[in-house]
Amino acid sequence: MQYKIISHDQISPAYYHLSFYAPSLVETAKPGQFLMIRVLSDSFDPLLRRPISIMNVTPDGSLEILYKTVGKGTYLLTRLMSGMNIDVLGPLGTGFAIPNEPKNVFIVGGGIGIPPLYFLTRRLASNNIHDIFVFNGARSKGDLLLVDRFKTLTPHIFLATEDGSAGVKGLVTDTFEQVLRERSQTNIVVYACGPKSMLKSCASIALKYTGDIQLSLENQMGCGIGACFGCSIDTTMGLKCICKDGPVFQADTVTNWLST
């Protein structure tokens, strides 16, 4: 389906924010789901669509994404302007499970794994879940995303950068472990999205406190609907496709994937 772009802005040298009008998608989109996006052109290069997480949906029917330029597909995407059309397949995948009762929520994100966690945090806050702790990590200050937006949803924001240019110097999982240990919270649910190494560390830390650890996995995707099996992984339930059966999995079901 094609949708009209409302706005498209470069927010830093490598990151772009794009909004397009898609009421039909907004009605069904869930935090943790993603889109397969193709830039309309006269050629078939690049052939495959690019998976991009849903960052936010708004009551006026617009859907927001935030992406990083990492290759030809995302570079071509940067050339789209307001008023042009964007070709989108979605929403796809299995999103995060939202608690039905109040819980202490810990959200851990790294780099471009942050955008879908903003959508999740908004949904949690709208469900009157207020004990939300957000851990936002990146390599440097320029890679920290959506900090001001998160601050409108919860006062519990913890920043970490590997080079120390913002927040605490070090890995975001170190800050996550320290806060979790100091507060000794019970009735915990943990959500995480980011690089595999971060997810592995986050799961190892969180398993000491809770069994409800939901990880959004990142991987190369071909079709986005489970037909090509290009993103299949070994789980405790057998081979599963990240695009169709995920990208969100309970941590204890993907221990084999985390260990590779």
Coordinates of C-alpha atoms in Angstrom, one line a residue:
M1 CA 0.0 0.0 0.0
Q2 CA 1.1 3.6 -0.7
Y3 CA 0.7 6.3 1.9
K4 CA 1.3 10.1 1.7
I5 CA 4.2 11.5 3.6
I6 CA 3.3 14.3 6.1
S7 CA 6.8 15.2 7.2
H8 CA 10.4 13.9 6.8
D9 CA 13.2 15.5 8.8
Q10 CA 16.8 14.9 9.4
I11 CA 17.3 15.0 13.2
S12 CA 21.0 14.3 13.3
P13 CA 23.7 13.4 10.7
A14 CA 22.6 9.8 10.6
Y15 CA 19.0 9.7 11.8
Y16 CA 15.7 10.7 10.2
H17 CA 12.2 11.0 11.4
L18 CA 9.3 10.3 9.0
S19 CA 5.6 10.6 9.4
F20 CA 2.9 9.5 7.0
Y21 CA -0.9 9.4 7.0
A22 CA -2.2 5.9 7.4
P23 CA -5.4 5.6 9.5
S24 CA -5.8 1.9 8.6
L25 CA -2.4 1.1 10.0
V26 CA -2.8 3.2 13.1
E27 CA -6.0 1.3 14.1
T28 CA -4.1 -2.0 14.2
A29 CA -0.5 -1.2 15.0
K30 CA 0.9 -2.5 18.3
P31 CA 4.1 -1.6 20.1
G32 CA 6.9 -3.9 18.9
Q33 CA 5.5 -4.4 15.4
F34 CA 7.4 -3.2 12.3
L35 CA 6.9 -2.2 8.7
M36 CA 8.5 -3.4 5.5
I37 CA 9.2 -0.3 3.4
R38 CA 10.2 0.1 -0.2
V39 CA 11.2 3.3 -1.9
L40 CA 9.3 3.7 -5.1
S41 CA 11.7 4.0 -8.1
D42 CA 12.1 3.1 -11.8
S43 CA 14.4 0.2 -11.0
F44 CA 14.3 -2.9 -8.8
D45 CA 17.4 -1.9 -6.9
P46 CA 17.3 -2.4 -4.0
L47 CA 15.0 -5.4 -4.6
L48 CA 14.1 -6.1 -1.0
R49 CA 12.1 -4.0 1.4
R50 CA 13.7 -2.6 4.6
P51 CA 12.3 -3.5 8.0
I52 CA 11.7 -0.5 10.2
S53 CA 10.0 -0.5 13.6
I54 CA 6.9 1.6 14.4
M55 CA 7.9 4.5 16.6
N56 CA 4.5 6.0 17.3
V57 CA 0.9 6.4 16.1
T58 CA -1.2 9.5 16.6
P59 CA -5.0 10.1 17.0
D60 CA -5.0 12.0 13.7
G61 CA -4.1 8.9 11.8
S62 CA -0.4 9.4 11.2
L63 CA 2.3 6.9 11.8
E64 CA 5.9 7.7 12.8
I65 CA 9.1 6.0 12.2
L66 CA 12.7 6.9 13.1
Y67 CA 15.5 5.3 11.2
K68 CA 19.3 5.3 10.7
T69 CA 21.0 5.5 7.3
V70 CA 23.0 2.3 7.0
G71 CA 22.8 1.3 3.4
K72 CA 21.4 2.0 -0.1
G73 CA 17.8 1.3 0.9
T74 CA 17.7 3.7 3.8
Y75 CA 19.8 6.2 1.8
L76 CA 17.1 6.2 -0.9
L77 CA 14.5 6.6 1.8
T78 CA 16.1 9.9 2.9
R79 CA 15.3 11.4 -0.5
L80 CA 11.6 11.2 -0.1
M81 CA 9.8 14.5 0.7
S82 CA 6.5 15.7 2.2
G83 CA 3.7 15.0 -0.2
M84 CA 5.3 12.1 -1.9
N85 CA 4.2 8.5 -1.4
I86 CA 5.8 5.7 0.6
D87 CA 5.2 2.0 -0.1
V88 CA 4.5 0.1 3.1
L89 CA 3.7 -3.4 4.1
G90 CA 2.5 -3.9 7.6
P91 CA 2.0 -3.8 10.5
L92 CA 3.9 -7.1 10.8
G93 CA 5.1 -9.4 13.5
T94 CA 4.2 -10.0 17.1
G95 CA 4.5 -7.1 19.4
F96 CA 5.1 -6.6 23.2
A97 CA 2.5 -8.0 25.6
I98 CA 1.1 -5.2 27.8
P99 CA 0.4 -6.0 31.5
N100 CA -3.2 -6.2 32.6
E101 CA -2.3 -5.1 36.1
P102 CA 0.1 -2.6 37.6
K103 CA 3.7 -3.7 37.5
N104 CA 7.2 -2.2 37.8
V105 CA 8.3 -1.8 34.2
F106 CA 11.9 -1.7 33.2
I107 CA 12.6 -0.7 29.6
V108 CA 16.1 -1.1 28.2
G109 CA 17.1 0.2 24.7
G110 CA 20.2 0.7 22.7
G111 CA 20.7 2.9 19.7
I112 CA 18.1 2.4 16.9
G113 CA 16.3 -0.1 19.3
I114 CA 14.9 2.9 21.1
P115 CA 12.1 4.0 18.7
P116 CA 9.7 0.9 19.3
L117 CA 10.2 1.3 23.0
Y118 CA 8.8 4.8 22.8
F119 CA 5.6 3.5 21.3
L120 CA 5.6 0.9 24.1
T121 CA 6.1 3.5 26.8
R122 CA 3.3 5.6 25.5
R123 CA 0.9 2.7 25.5
L124 CA 1.9 1.7 29.0
A125 CA 1.4 5.2 30.3
S126 CA -2.0 5.4 28.7
N127 CA -2.9 2.2 30.5
N128 CA -2.2 3.9 33.9
I129 CA 1.1 2.1 34.5
H130 CA 3.3 4.7 36.1
D131 CA 6.2 2.9 37.5
I132 CA 8.2 2.9 34.3
F133 CA 12.0 3.0 34.3
V134 CA 13.6 3.8 31.0
F135 CA 17.3 3.0 30.2
N136 CA 18.5 4.7 27.0
G137 CA 21.9 3.8 25.9
A138 CA 24.1 4.6 22.9
R139 CA 27.7 4.9 21.7
S140 CA 27.7 8.7 22.1
K141 CA 25.4 11.7 22.7
G142 CA 24.6 12.0 19.0
D143 CA 23.1 8.5 19.0
L144 CA 20.8 9.0 22.0
L145 CA 17.3 9.1 20.6
L146 CA 13.9 10.5 21.8
V147 CA 15.2 11.6 25.2
D148 CA 12.9 14.6 25.5
R149 CA 9.9 12.6 24.4
F150 CA 10.5 9.9 27.0
K151 CA 10.7 12.6 29.7
T152 CA 7.1 13.6 29.0
L153 CA 6.0 10.0 29.9
T154 CA 8.1 9.2 33.0
P155 CA 10.5 10.9 35.3
H156 CA 12.6 7.8 35.6
I157 CA 15.0 8.2 32.7
F158 CA 18.6 6.8 32.8
L159 CA 21.1 7.7 30.1
A160 CA 24.4 6.0 29.3
T161 CA 26.9 6.4 26.6
E162 CA 30.0 4.4 25.9
D163 CA 32.2 7.4 25.4
G164 CA 30.7 9.4 28.4
S165 CA 29.5 12.3 26.2
A166 CA 26.0 12.1 27.9
G167 CA 24.7 10.4 31.0
V168 CA 26.7 7.7 32.7
K169 CA 29.9 6.5 30.9
G170 CA 29.6 2.8 30.1
L171 CA 27.1 0.3 28.9
V172 CA 23.4 0.9 29.5
T173 CA 23.0 -2.6 31.0
D174 CA 25.4 -1.7 33.8
T175 CA 23.1 1.2 34.8
F176 CA 20.1 -1.1 34.4
E177 CA 21.6 -3.7 36.8
Q178 CA 22.6 -1.1 39.3
V179 CA 19.1 0.5 39.5
L180 CA 17.4 -2.9 39.5
R181 CA 19.6 -4.1 42.4
E182 CA 19.2 -0.9 44.5
R183 CA 15.5 -0.8 44.2
S184 CA 14.9 -4.5 44.7
Q185 CA 11.6 -4.3 42.9
T186 CA 9.1 -7.1 42.8
N187 CA 6.3 -7.8 40.3
I188 CA 8.7 -6.8 37.4
V189 CA 8.4 -7.0 33.7
V190 CA 11.4 -6.1 31.5
Y191 CA 11.3 -5.0 27.9
A192 CA 14.4 -4.6 25.7
C193 CA 15.4 -3.8 22.2
G194 CA 18.8 -3.3 20.7
P195 CA 22.0 -5.1 19.7
K196 CA 22.3 -8.8 20.4
S197 CA 25.1 -8.3 22.9
M198 CA 22.9 -5.8 24.9
L199 CA 19.9 -8.2 24.8
K200 CA 22.1 -11.1 26.1
S201 CA 23.4 -9.0 29.0
C202 CA 20.0 -7.6 29.8
A203 CA 18.4 -11.1 29.9
S204 CA 21.2 -12.4 32.1
I205 CA 20.7 -9.6 34.6
A206 CA 16.9 -9.6 34.6
L207 CA 16.6 -13.4 35.1
K208 CA 17.8 -12.8 38.7
Y209 CA 14.6 -10.8 39.4
T210 CA 11.8 -11.9 37.0
G211 CA 10.8 -14.5 34.4
D212 CA 8.9 -11.9 32.3
I213 CA 11.6 -10.6 30.0
Q214 CA 10.4 -9.6 26.5
L215 CA 13.2 -9.1 23.9
S216 CA 12.7 -7.6 20.5
L217 CA 15.2 -9.2 18.3
E218 CA 17.1 -7.6 15.4
N219 CA 18.1 -9.6 12.3
Q220 CA 18.3 -9.4 8.5
M221 CA 14.8 -10.0 6.9
G222 CA 13.9 -10.9 3.4
C223 CA 10.1 -11.0 3.1
G224 CA 8.8 -9.9 6.5
I225 CA 6.0 -12.5 6.6
G226 CA 7.8 -15.8 7.3
A227 CA 7.8 -17.1 3.7
C228 CA 11.6 -17.1 3.0
F229 CA 12.8 -18.3 6.4
G230 CA 15.8 -16.0 6.0
C231 CA 15.4 -14.8 9.6
S232 CA 14.7 -18.2 11.3
I233 CA 16.4 -18.9 14.6
D234 CA 16.6 -21.8 17.0
T235 CA 14.2 -21.5 20.0
T236 CA 12.9 -23.8 22.7
M237 CA 9.8 -24.2 20.5
G238 CA 11.9 -25.2 17.4
L239 CA 12.8 -23.0 14.5
K240 CA 10.9 -19.7 14.4
C241 CA 11.0 -16.7 12.1
I242 CA 11.8 -13.4 13.8
C243 CA 9.6 -11.5 11.3
K244 CA 6.5 -13.7 11.8
D245 CA 6.8 -15.3 15.2
G246 CA 8.6 -12.3 16.7
P247 CA 10.3 -9.9 16.7
V248 CA 9.3 -10.1 20.4
F249 CA 10.1 -13.3 22.2
Q250 CA 10.3 -14.2 25.9
A251 CA 14.0 -14.4 26.9
D252 CA 13.9 -17.9 28.1
T253 CA 12.7 -19.2 24.7
V254 CA 15.7 -17.7 22.8
T255 CA 18.6 -18.7 25.0
N256 CA 20.2 -20.7 22.1
W257 CA 20.1 -17.6 19.8
L258 CA 21.5 -15.4 22.5
S259 CA 24.4 -17.7 23.2
T260 CA 25.6 -17.8 19.5

